[in-house]
Structure formats: structure tokens, C-alpha cells
């Protein structure tokens, strides 16, 4: 079955053009102009949401936050090139990725493919992987097969992107993974030095897995380079 994309864009001309372009790329596109209708259209058969932040009524930030509270459906937000604050707000609300306007259909299709692609990282620290193929980081157990993370018997609810980010770091065996490597491996795309995407996701991940996100023990920053799993 074709990948189903929910396209939420209030500008009719932009919406129609993107819808046709994505359909040419082989996607099954469901279109809407409002956040209210977008929330009603989400169903289990949907694969990804492309969400404009500037919407009438319920804006894109609120729609993104609501969708994220419901589950881990992949979300790409669209924003103006200069709106750094909007990009960060959208990522903090739970978006997995962002694109800037004007949108290029080929680039957008590449982002969608990259976000939906499953990639298990290459093993870098075999001593941290048990015989069942699970990874252990501090008191966390990371199960790639089930895409699940638990602390003891308690499941931690991560998005797909947060899970991939954690798995990349855990499987590196304590070695530093550069920002560029994480962007390429987790998102599968070249972001030309834009680290907002990574930094926001690291903050979100720390809030979910660290006992004290302000004093992290599991995801450590290596200044001027990237991140590594600790301790």
C-alpha cells in the first residue's frame, strides 16, 4: 500500500500543488486546510503528517502537541525560513523534522522517506548488548526489535525519532557520536550544520530518560563535537 500523508495547509494553491507533487512521488495524500479537521482525520492507516504551523483556528503548534500526546505518528512541520523560534517551538511540541518554505517537492519526499526508514545502527560496543539483542544504558533496557525502552519494569514512551537517537548513542559503546553523524544516521538527511533539530530532540529525550535532565548522566554532551552515552 502507498504511504498515506496527511497534508495540513491552509493556502489552497500551495496545498493543491504539494498534493499533486506528492501524489506523483507515489504517496496517497489526504488534504485539509484546518487544524481542527486534521485532528479528526488522523486514523491508524495514516503514516505521516505534513503540518503547516500558520493555520487559522487551532494553530500548527497546538495540533502538533495534540498529535504527539496521542502517539508517535511521525510529524514534519513547515515554517518560514527565518522563523527560528517557530522551528524550535514546533520541535518542542513533538515534531520529528521540519522543512522551510518555499517547499520543494523532491526535498520533501526525501525527508518523508528518511523519516519513515527504519535503520538499526551498527554495533560499536558489544559488551553493552545482551544475547537477546537488547542494549543496556544505566538502568535502561533498549529493545530494538520491539522499539521499546524500559526502566526496570516501567516502559518509557519515546517517539520513533527519540528511540533511534537513544539507540545510536547506546550502541556506540561510550564513544562520541558527532552531531553530523547523528543527523545523518537518525534523520538520514544532510542538514548543512543546522543543529536545532538535534539539540531539541536531545532535550526532549533527556526529559524522558534522565533522573535530572539538568544534570544528565545517560546522554552526555561532548562540547565542540557531539554526544555520547554515559557514564
Coordinates of N, CA and C in Angstrom, one line a residue:
X1 N 0.8 -1.2 0.0 CA 0.0 0.0 0.0 C 0.9 1.3 0.0
X2 N 0.4 2.3 -0.7 CA 1.1 3.6 -0.7 C 1.1 4.2 0.7
X3 N 2.2 4.9 0.9 CA 2.3 5.7 2.2 C 1.3 6.8 2.2
X4 N 0.5 6.9 3.3 CA -0.5 7.9 3.4 C 0.0 9.1 4.2
X5 N -0.1 10.2 3.5 CA 0.4 11.5 4.1 C -0.8 12.4 4.3
X6 N -0.9 12.9 5.6 CA -1.9 14.0 5.8 C -1.3 15.3 5.6
X7 N -1.7 16.1 4.7 CA -1.2 17.4 4.3 C -2.1 18.5 4.9
X8 N -1.6 19.2 5.9 CA -2.4 20.3 6.5 C -1.8 21.6 6.1
X9 N -2.5 22.3 5.2 CA -2.0 23.6 4.7 C -3.2 24.4 4.3
X10 N -3.3 25.7 4.9 CA -4.5 26.5 4.6 C -4.5 27.2 3.3
X11 N -3.3 27.4 2.7 CA -3.2 28.1 1.4 C -3.6 27.1 0.3
X12 N -4.7 27.3 -0.4 CA -5.3 26.3 -1.3 C -4.3 26.0 -2.5
X13 N -3.7 27.1 -3.0 CA -2.8 26.8 -4.1 C -1.6 26.0 -3.7
X14 N -1.0 26.3 -2.6 CA 0.1 25.5 -2.1 C -0.3 24.1 -1.8
X15 N -1.4 24.0 -1.1 CA -1.9 22.6 -0.8 C -2.1 21.8 -2.0
X16 N -2.8 22.3 -3.1 CA -3.0 21.6 -4.3 C -1.7 21.2 -5.0
X17 N -0.8 22.2 -5.0 CA 0.5 21.9 -5.7 C 1.3 20.8 -5.0
X18 N 1.3 20.9 -3.7 CA 2.1 19.9 -2.9 C 1.4 18.5 -3.0
X19 N 0.0 18.6 -2.9 CA -0.7 17.3 -3.0 C -0.4 16.6 -4.3
X20 N -0.4 17.3 -5.4 CA -0.2 16.7 -6.7 C 1.3 16.2 -6.8
X21 N 2.2 17.0 -6.3 CA 3.6 16.6 -6.4 C 3.9 15.4 -5.5
X22 N 3.3 15.3 -4.3 CA 3.5 14.1 -3.5 C 2.8 12.9 -4.1
X23 N 1.7 13.1 -4.8 CA 1.0 12.0 -5.5 C 1.9 11.5 -6.6
X24 N 2.6 12.4 -7.3 CA 3.5 12.0 -8.4 C 4.6 11.2 -7.8
X25 N 5.0 11.4 -6.5 CA 6.1 10.6 -5.9 C 5.6 9.3 -5.4
X26 N 4.3 9.0 -5.5 CA 3.7 7.7 -5.1 C 3.0 7.7 -3.8
X27 N 2.8 8.9 -3.2 CA 2.1 9.0 -1.9 C 0.6 9.1 -2.1
X28 N -0.1 8.5 -1.1 CA -1.5 8.7 -1.0 C -1.8 9.9 -0.1
X29 N -2.2 11.0 -0.6 CA -2.3 12.3 0.1 C -3.7 12.6 0.5
X30 N -3.9 12.9 1.8 CA -5.2 13.4 2.4 C -5.0 14.8 2.7
X31 N -5.8 15.7 2.2 CA -5.6 17.1 2.4 C -6.6 17.8 3.3
X32 N -6.2 18.8 4.0 CA -7.1 19.6 4.8 C -6.5 21.0 5.0
X33 N -7.4 21.9 5.3 CA -6.9 23.3 5.4 C -6.9 23.8 6.9
X34 N -7.4 23.0 7.8 CA -7.5 23.4 9.2 C -7.0 22.4 10.2
X35 N -6.5 22.9 11.3 CA -6.1 22.0 12.4 C -7.2 21.2 13.0
X36 N -8.4 21.8 13.1 CA -9.5 21.1 13.7 C -9.8 19.8 12.8
X37 N -9.9 20.0 11.5 CA -10.2 18.8 10.7 C -9.0 17.8 10.6
X38 N -7.8 18.3 10.7 CA -6.7 17.4 10.8 C -6.7 16.5 11.9
X39 N -7.1 17.0 13.1 CA -7.2 16.1 14.3 C -8.3 15.0 14.1
X40 N -9.3 15.4 13.3 CA -10.4 14.4 13.1 C -10.0 13.4 12.0
X41 N -9.1 13.7 11.1 CA -8.7 12.9 10.0 C -7.7 11.8 10.4
X42 N -7.0 12.0 11.5 CA -6.0 11.0 11.9 C -6.6 9.7 12.2
X43 N -6.1 8.7 11.6 CA -6.6 7.3 11.9 C -5.4 6.3 11.8
X44 N -5.6 5.1 12.2 CA -4.4 4.1 12.2 C -3.8 3.9 10.9
X45 N -4.4 4.2 9.8 CA -3.9 3.9 8.4 C -2.9 5.0 8.0
X46 N -2.9 6.1 8.7 CA -2.1 7.3 8.4 C -0.6 7.0 8.7
X47 N 0.3 7.4 7.8 CA 1.7 7.1 8.0 C 2.5 8.3 8.5
X48 N 2.1 9.5 8.1 CA 2.9 10.7 8.4 C 2.1 12.0 8.2
X49 N 2.4 13.0 9.0 CA 1.7 14.3 8.9 C 2.7 15.4 8.4
X50 N 2.3 16.1 7.4 CA 3.0 17.3 7.0 C 2.1 18.5 7.4
X51 N 2.7 19.3 8.4 CA 1.8 20.2 9.1 C 2.4 21.7 9.0
X52 N 1.6 22.6 8.4 CA 2.0 24.0 8.3 C 1.7 24.6 9.7
X53 N 2.6 25.4 10.2 CA 2.4 26.0 11.5 C 1.5 27.1 11.6
X54 N 1.3 27.8 10.5 CA 0.5 29.0 10.4 C -0.9 28.6 9.9
X55 N -1.8 28.2 10.8 CA -3.1 27.8 10.5 C -4.2 28.7 11.1
X56 N -5.3 28.8 10.5 CA -6.4 29.5 11.2 C -7.0 28.7 12.3
X57 N -7.6 29.3 13.3 CA -8.2 28.5 14.4 C -7.1 27.8 15.2
X58 N -7.1 26.5 15.4 CA -6.1 25.8 16.1 C -4.8 25.9 15.3
X59 N -3.8 26.5 15.8 CA -2.5 26.6 15.0 C -1.7 25.3 15.0
X60 N -0.7 25.3 14.2 CA 0.1 24.1 14.0 C 0.8 23.6 15.2
X61 N 1.2 24.5 16.1 CA 1.9 24.1 17.4 C 0.9 23.3 18.2
X62 N -0.3 23.7 18.4 CA -1.3 23.0 19.2 C -1.7 21.7 18.5
X63 N -1.8 21.7 17.2 CA -2.1 20.4 16.5 C -1.0 19.4 16.7
X64 N 0.3 19.9 16.6 CA 1.4 19.0 16.8 C 1.5 18.5 18.2
X65 N 1.3 19.3 19.2 CA 1.3 18.9 20.6 C 0.2 17.8 20.8
X66 N -1.0 18.1 20.3 CA -2.1 17.1 20.5 C -1.8 15.8 19.8
X67 N -1.3 15.8 18.6 CA -1.0 14.6 17.9 C 0.1 13.8 18.7
X68 N 1.1 14.5 19.2 CA 2.1 13.8 19.9 C 1.6 13.2 21.2
X69 N 0.7 13.8 21.8 CA 0.1 13.3 23.1 C -0.7 12.0 22.8
X70 N -1.1 11.8 21.5 CA -1.9 10.6 21.2 C -1.0 9.4 20.8
X71 N 0.2 9.7 20.4 CA 1.1 8.6 20.0 C 2.3 9.1 19.3
X72 N 3.0 8.2 18.5 CA 4.3 8.5 17.9 C 4.2 8.7 16.4
X73 N 3.0 9.1 15.9 CA 2.9 9.3 14.5 C 3.9 10.3 14.0
X74 N 4.7 10.0 13.0 CA 5.7 11.0 12.5 C 5.1 12.3 12.0
X75 N 5.7 13.4 12.4 CA 5.2 14.7 12.1 C 6.4 15.6 11.5
X76 N 6.1 16.2 10.3 CA 7.0 17.1 9.7 C 6.3 18.5 9.7
X77 N 6.9 19.5 10.3 CA 6.3 20.8 10.3 C 6.9 21.7 9.2
X78 N 6.1 22.6 8.7 CA 6.6 23.5 7.6 C 6.5 24.9 8.2
X79 N 7.6 25.7 8.0 CA 7.7 27.0 8.5 C 8.5 27.9 7.6
X80 N 8.4 29.3 7.8 CA 9.2 30.2 7.1 C 10.6 30.1 7.4
X81 N 11.5 30.4 6.5 CA 12.9 30.2 6.6 C 13.5 30.9 7.8
X82 N 13.0 32.1 8.1 CA 13.6 32.9 9.1 C 13.0 32.7 10.5
X83 N 12.0 31.8 10.6 CA 11.3 31.7 11.9 C 12.0 30.7 12.8
X84 N 13.2 31.0 13.3 CA 13.9 30.1 14.2 C 13.0 29.7 15.4
X85 N 12.4 30.7 16.0 CA 11.6 30.5 17.2 C 10.4 29.5 16.9
X86 N 9.8 29.6 15.7 CA 8.8 28.7 15.3 C 9.3 27.3 15.1
X87 N 10.5 27.1 14.5 CA 11.1 25.8 14.4 C 11.3 25.2 15.7
X88 N 11.9 25.9 16.6 CA 12.1 25.3 18.0 C 10.8 25.0 18.7
X89 N 9.8 25.9 18.6 CA 8.5 25.6 19.2 C 7.9 24.4 18.6
X90 N 8.0 24.2 17.3 CA 7.4 23.0 16.7 C 8.1 21.8 17.1
X91 N 9.4 21.8 17.2 CA 10.1 20.6 17.6 C 9.9 20.3 19.1
X92 N 9.8 21.3 19.9 CA 9.5 21.1 21.3 C 8.1 20.5 21.5
X93 N 7.2 20.9 20.6 CA 5.8 20.4 20.6 C 5.7 18.9 20.2
X94 N 6.8 18.4 19.6 CA 6.8 17.0 19.3 C 7.1 16.6 17.9
X95 N 7.4 17.6 17.0 CA 7.6 17.3 15.6 C 8.9 16.5 15.5
X96 N 9.0 15.7 14.5 CA 10.2 14.9 14.2 C 11.2 15.6 13.3
X97 N 10.7 16.5 12.5 CA 11.5 17.1 11.5 C 10.8 18.4 11.0
X98 N 11.5 19.2 10.3 CA 10.9 20.4 9.7 C 11.4 20.7 8.3
X99 N 10.7 21.4 7.6 CA 11.0 21.9 6.3 C 10.7 23.4 6.2
X100 N 11.5 24.1 5.4 CA 11.2 25.6 5.3 C 10.6 25.9 4.0
X101 N 9.8 27.0 4.0 CA 9.1 27.4 2.8 C 10.1 28.4 2.0
X102 N 9.9 28.4 0.7 CA 9.0 27.6 -0.2 C 9.4 26.2 -0.2
X103 N 8.5 25.3 -0.2 CA 8.7 23.8 -0.2 C 9.1 23.3 -1.5
X104 N 10.1 22.5 -1.6 CA 10.5 21.8 -2.8 C 10.0 20.3 -2.7
X105 N 9.2 19.9 -3.7 CA 8.6 18.6 -3.6 C 9.6 17.5 -3.5
X106 N 10.7 17.5 -4.2 CA 11.7 16.5 -4.2 C 12.4 16.4 -2.8
X107 N 12.7 17.5 -2.2 CA 13.3 17.5 -0.9 C 12.3 17.0 0.1
X108 N 11.1 17.4 0.0 CA 10.1 17.0 1.0 C 9.9 15.5 0.9
X109 N 9.9 14.9 -0.3 CA 9.7 13.5 -0.5 C 10.9 12.8 0.2
X110 N 12.1 13.3 0.0 CA 13.3 12.7 0.6 C 13.2 12.7 2.1
X111 N 12.7 13.8 2.7 CA 12.5 13.9 4.1 C 11.5 12.9 4.6
X112 N 10.4 12.7 3.9 CA 9.4 11.7 4.3 C 10.0 10.3 4.2
X113 N 10.7 10.0 3.2 CA 11.3 8.7 3.1 C 12.3 8.4 4.2
X114 N 13.1 9.4 4.5 CA 14.1 9.3 5.5 C 13.5 9.1 6.9
X115 N 12.4 9.8 7.2 CA 11.8 9.7 8.5 C 11.1 8.4 8.7
X116 N 10.6 7.8 7.6 CA 9.9 6.5 7.7 C 10.8 5.3 7.6
X117 N 12.1 5.6 7.2 CA 13.0 4.5 7.0 C 13.5 4.0 8.4
X118 N 13.5 2.7 8.5 CA 14.0 2.1 9.8 C 15.5 1.7 9.6
X119 N 16.3 2.2 10.5 CA 17.7 1.9 10.5 C 18.2 1.5 11.8
X120 N 18.7 0.3 11.9 CA 19.4 -0.1 13.2 C 20.8 0.3 13.1
X121 N 21.4 1.0 14.0 CA 22.8 1.4 14.0 C 23.8 0.3 14.0
X122 N 24.9 0.5 13.5 CA 26.0 -0.5 13.6 C 26.5 -0.6 15.0
X123 N 26.7 -1.9 15.4 CA 27.2 -2.1 16.8 C 28.6 -1.5 17.0
X124 N 28.8 -0.8 18.1 CA 30.1 -0.2 18.4 C 30.6 -0.6 19.8
X125 N 29.7 -1.3 20.5 CA 30.1 -1.7 21.9 C 29.4 -3.0 22.3
X126 N 30.0 -4.1 21.8 CA 29.3 -5.4 22.0 C 29.1 -5.8 23.5
X127 N 29.9 -5.2 24.4 CA 29.8 -5.6 25.8 C 28.5 -5.0 26.4
X128 N 27.8 -4.1 25.7 CA 26.6 -3.5 26.2 C 25.4 -4.2 25.6
X129 N 25.6 -5.1 24.7 CA 24.4 -5.8 24.1 C 24.3 -7.2 24.7
X130 N 23.1 -7.5 25.1 CA 22.9 -8.9 25.7 C 22.6 -9.9 24.6
X131 N 22.5 -11.1 24.9 CA 22.2 -12.2 24.0 C 20.9 -12.1 23.3
X132 N 20.0 -11.3 23.8 CA 18.7 -11.1 23.2 C 18.7 -10.0 22.2
X133 N 19.9 -9.4 22.0 CA 19.9 -8.2 21.1 C 19.5 -6.9 21.7
X134 N 19.3 -6.9 23.0 CA 18.9 -5.6 23.7 C 20.2 -4.9 24.2
X135 N 20.0 -3.6 24.3 CA 21.1 -2.7 24.8 C 20.8 -2.2 26.2
X136 N 21.8 -2.0 27.0 CA 21.6 -1.6 28.3 C 22.4 -0.3 28.6
X137 N 21.7 0.7 29.0 CA 22.4 2.0 29.3 C 21.9 2.5 30.7
X138 N 22.8 2.5 31.7 CA 22.4 2.7 33.0 C 21.4 1.7 33.5
X139 N 20.2 2.2 33.9 CA 19.2 1.3 34.3 C 18.1 1.1 33.2
X140 N 18.5 1.5 32.0 CA 17.5 1.4 30.9 C 17.8 0.1 30.1
X141 N 16.8 -0.5 29.6 CA 16.9 -1.6 28.6 C 16.3 -1.1 27.3
X142 N 17.1 -1.3 26.2 CA 16.6 -0.8 24.9 C 16.5 -2.0 24.0
X143 N 15.3 -2.2 23.5 CA 15.0 -3.4 22.7 C 14.7 -3.0 21.3
X144 N 15.7 -3.1 20.4 CA 15.5 -2.7 19.0 C 14.4 -3.4 18.3
X145 N 14.2 -4.7 18.6 CA 13.2 -5.5 17.9 C 11.8 -5.0 18.2
X146 N 11.5 -4.6 19.4 CA 10.2 -4.0 19.8 C 10.2 -2.5 19.8
X147 N 11.3 -1.9 19.5 CA 11.4 -0.4 19.6 C 10.9 0.1 20.9
X148 N 11.4 -0.6 22.0 CA 10.9 -0.3 23.3 C 12.0 0.0 24.3
X149 N 11.7 0.9 25.2 CA 12.7 1.3 26.3 C 12.0 1.1 27.6
X150 N 12.7 0.4 28.5 CA 12.1 0.2 29.9 C 13.1 0.6 30.9
X151 N 12.6 1.1 32.0 CA 13.4 1.3 33.2 C 12.9 0.3 34.3
X152 N 13.6 -0.8 34.5 CA 13.0 -1.9 35.3 C 11.9 -2.5 34.5
X153 N 10.7 -2.5 35.1 CA 9.5 -3.0 34.5 C 8.7 -1.9 33.9
X154 N 9.1 -0.6 34.0 CA 8.3 0.5 33.6 C 8.7 0.9 32.2
X155 N 7.7 0.9 31.3 CA 8.0 1.3 29.9 C 8.1 2.9 29.8
X156 N 9.1 3.3 29.0 CA 9.2 4.8 28.7 C 8.7 5.0 27.3
X157 N 7.9 6.0 27.2 CA 7.2 6.3 25.9 C 8.0 7.3 25.1
X158 N 8.8 6.8 24.2 CA 9.6 7.6 23.3 C 9.0 7.6 21.9
X159 N 9.2 8.7 21.2 CA 8.8 8.7 19.8 C 9.8 7.9 19.0
X160 N 9.5 7.6 17.7 CA 10.4 6.8 16.9 C 11.7 7.5 16.8
X161 N 11.7 8.8 16.6 CA 12.9 9.6 16.4 C 13.8 9.6 17.7
X162 N 13.1 9.8 18.9 CA 13.8 9.7 20.1 C 14.4 8.4 20.4
X163 N 13.7 7.3 20.0 CA 14.2 5.9 20.2 C 15.5 5.7 19.3
X164 N 15.4 6.2 18.0 CA 16.6 6.0 17.2 C 17.8 6.7 17.7
X165 N 17.5 7.9 18.2 CA 18.6 8.8 18.8 C 19.3 8.1 19.9
X166 N 18.4 7.5 20.9 CA 19.0 6.8 22.0 C 19.7 5.6 21.6
X167 N 19.2 4.8 20.7 CA 19.8 3.6 20.2 C 21.2 3.9 19.6
X168 N 21.3 4.9 18.8 CA 22.5 5.3 18.2 C 23.6 5.5 19.2
X169 N 23.2 6.3 20.3 CA 24.2 6.6 21.3 C 24.5 5.4 22.1
X170 N 23.5 4.6 22.5 CA 23.8 3.4 23.3 C 24.7 2.4 22.6
X171 N 24.5 2.2 21.3 CA 25.2 1.2 20.6 C 26.6 1.7 20.2
X172 N 27.0 2.9 20.5 CA 28.3 3.4 20.2 C 29.3 3.0 21.3
X173 N 28.9 2.4 22.3 CA 29.8 1.8 23.3 C 30.5 2.9 24.1
X174 N 29.9 4.1 24.3 CA 30.6 5.1 25.0 C 31.4 6.0 24.2
X175 N 31.6 5.7 22.9 CA 32.3 6.6 22.0 C 31.5 7.8 21.6
X176 N 32.2 8.9 21.3 CA 31.5 10.1 20.9 C 30.9 9.9 19.5
X177 N 29.6 10.3 19.4 CA 28.9 10.3 18.1 C 28.8 11.8 17.7
X178 N 29.3 12.3 16.6 CA 29.3 13.7 16.3 C 27.9 14.1 15.9
X179 N 27.7 15.4 16.0 CA 26.4 15.9 15.6 C 26.0 15.6 14.1
X180 N 27.0 15.7 13.3 CA 26.8 15.3 11.8 C 26.4 13.9 11.7
X181 N 27.1 13.0 12.4 CA 26.8 11.6 12.3 C 25.3 11.3 12.8
X182 N 25.0 11.9 13.9 CA 23.6 11.7 14.4 C 22.5 12.2 13.5
X183 N 22.8 13.4 12.9 CA 21.8 13.9 11.9 C 21.7 13.0 10.7
X184 N 22.8 12.5 10.3 CA 22.7 11.6 9.1 C 22.1 10.2 9.4
X185 N 22.5 9.7 10.6 CA 22.0 8.3 10.9 C 20.6 8.3 11.4
X186 N 20.2 9.3 12.2 CA 18.8 9.3 12.7 C 17.8 9.9 11.7
X187 N 18.2 11.0 11.1 CA 17.2 11.6 10.2 C 17.5 11.2 8.7
X188 N 18.7 10.7 8.5 CA 19.0 10.3 7.1 C 19.1 11.4 6.1
X189 N 19.5 12.6 6.5 CA 19.5 13.7 5.6 C 20.6 14.7 6.0
X190 N 21.1 15.4 5.1 CA 22.2 16.4 5.4 C 21.6 17.7 5.7
X191 N 21.8 18.2 7.0 CA 21.2 19.4 7.5 C 22.2 20.6 7.4
X192 N 23.3 20.4 6.8 CA 24.2 21.5 6.5 C 24.5 22.4 7.7
X193 N 24.8 21.7 8.8 CA 25.2 22.4 10.0 C 24.1 22.9 10.9
X194 N 22.9 22.7 10.5 CA 21.8 23.2 11.4 C 21.5 22.2 12.5
X195 N 21.9 22.5 13.7 CA 21.8 21.6 14.8 C 20.6 21.8 15.7
X196 N 19.7 22.7 15.3 CA 18.5 22.9 16.1 C 17.7 21.6 16.3
X197 N 17.5 20.9 15.2 CA 16.8 19.7 15.2 C 17.3 18.7 16.2
X198 N 18.6 18.5 16.2 CA 19.3 17.6 17.1 C 19.2 18.1 18.6
X199 N 19.5 19.3 18.8 CA 19.6 19.8 20.2 C 18.2 19.7 20.8
X200 N 17.1 20.1 20.1 CA 15.8 20.0 20.7 C 15.4 18.5 21.0
X201 N 15.8 17.6 20.1 CA 15.4 16.2 20.4 C 16.2 15.7 21.6
X202 N 17.5 16.1 21.7 CA 18.3 15.7 22.9 C 17.6 16.2 24.2
X203 N 17.1 17.4 24.2 CA 16.5 18.0 25.4 C 15.2 17.1 25.7
X204 N 14.4 16.8 24.6 CA 13.2 16.1 24.8 C 13.5 14.7 25.4
X205 N 14.6 14.0 24.8 CA 15.0 12.7 25.2 C 15.4 12.7 26.7
X206 N 16.2 13.7 27.0 CA 16.7 13.8 28.4 C 15.5 14.0 29.4
X207 N 14.5 14.7 29.0 CA 13.4 14.9 29.9 C 12.6 13.6 30.2
X208 N 12.8 12.6 29.3 CA 12.1 11.3 29.4 C 12.9 10.3 30.1
X209 N 14.3 10.3 30.0 CA 15.1 9.2 30.5 C 16.0 9.6 31.6
X210 N 16.3 10.9 31.8 CA 17.2 11.3 32.9 C 16.5 11.5 34.2
X211 N 17.1 11.0 35.3 CA 16.5 11.4 36.6 C 16.5 12.9 36.8
X212 N 17.6 13.6 36.4 CA 17.6 15.0 36.5 C 18.1 15.5 35.1
X213 N 17.2 16.0 34.2 CA 17.6 16.4 32.9 C 18.6 17.6 32.9
X214 N 18.6 18.4 33.9 CA 19.6 19.4 34.0 C 21.0 19.0 34.4
X215 N 21.1 17.8 34.9 CA 22.4 17.2 35.2 C 22.4 15.8 34.6
X216 N 22.5 15.6 33.3 CA 22.3 14.3 32.7 C 23.4 13.4 33.0
X217 N 23.1 12.1 33.1 CA 24.0 11.0 33.3 C 24.1 10.0 32.2
X218 N 23.0 10.0 31.4 CA 22.9 8.9 30.3 C 23.3 9.5 28.9
X219 N 22.9 10.7 28.6 CA 23.2 11.3 27.4 C 24.0 12.5 27.7
X220 N 25.3 12.4 27.4 CA 26.3 13.4 27.8 C 26.7 14.3 26.6
X221 N 26.9 15.6 26.8 CA 27.3 16.5 25.8 C 28.9 16.5 25.7
X222 N 29.4 16.3 24.6 CA 30.9 16.5 24.4 C 31.1 17.8 23.6
X223 N 31.5 18.8 24.3 CA 31.5 20.2 23.7 C 32.4 20.2 22.5
X224 N 31.8 20.9 21.5 CA 32.5 21.0 20.2 C 32.5 19.8 19.3
X225 N 31.9 18.7 19.8 CA 31.9 17.5 19.0 C 30.5 16.9 18.8
X226 N 29.9 16.5 19.9 CA 28.6 15.8 19.8 C 28.1 15.3 21.1
X227 N 27.7 14.0 21.1 CA 27.2 13.4 22.3 C 27.7 12.0 22.5
X228 N 27.7 11.5 23.7 CA 28.0 10.1 23.9 C 27.1 9.6 25.1
X229 N 27.0 8.3 25.1 CA 26.3 7.6 26.2 C 27.1 7.5 27.4
X230 N 26.6 7.8 28.6 CA 27.3 7.7 29.8 C 26.7 6.7 30.7
X231 N 27.3 6.4 31.9 CA 28.5 7.1 32.4 C 29.7 6.5 31.7

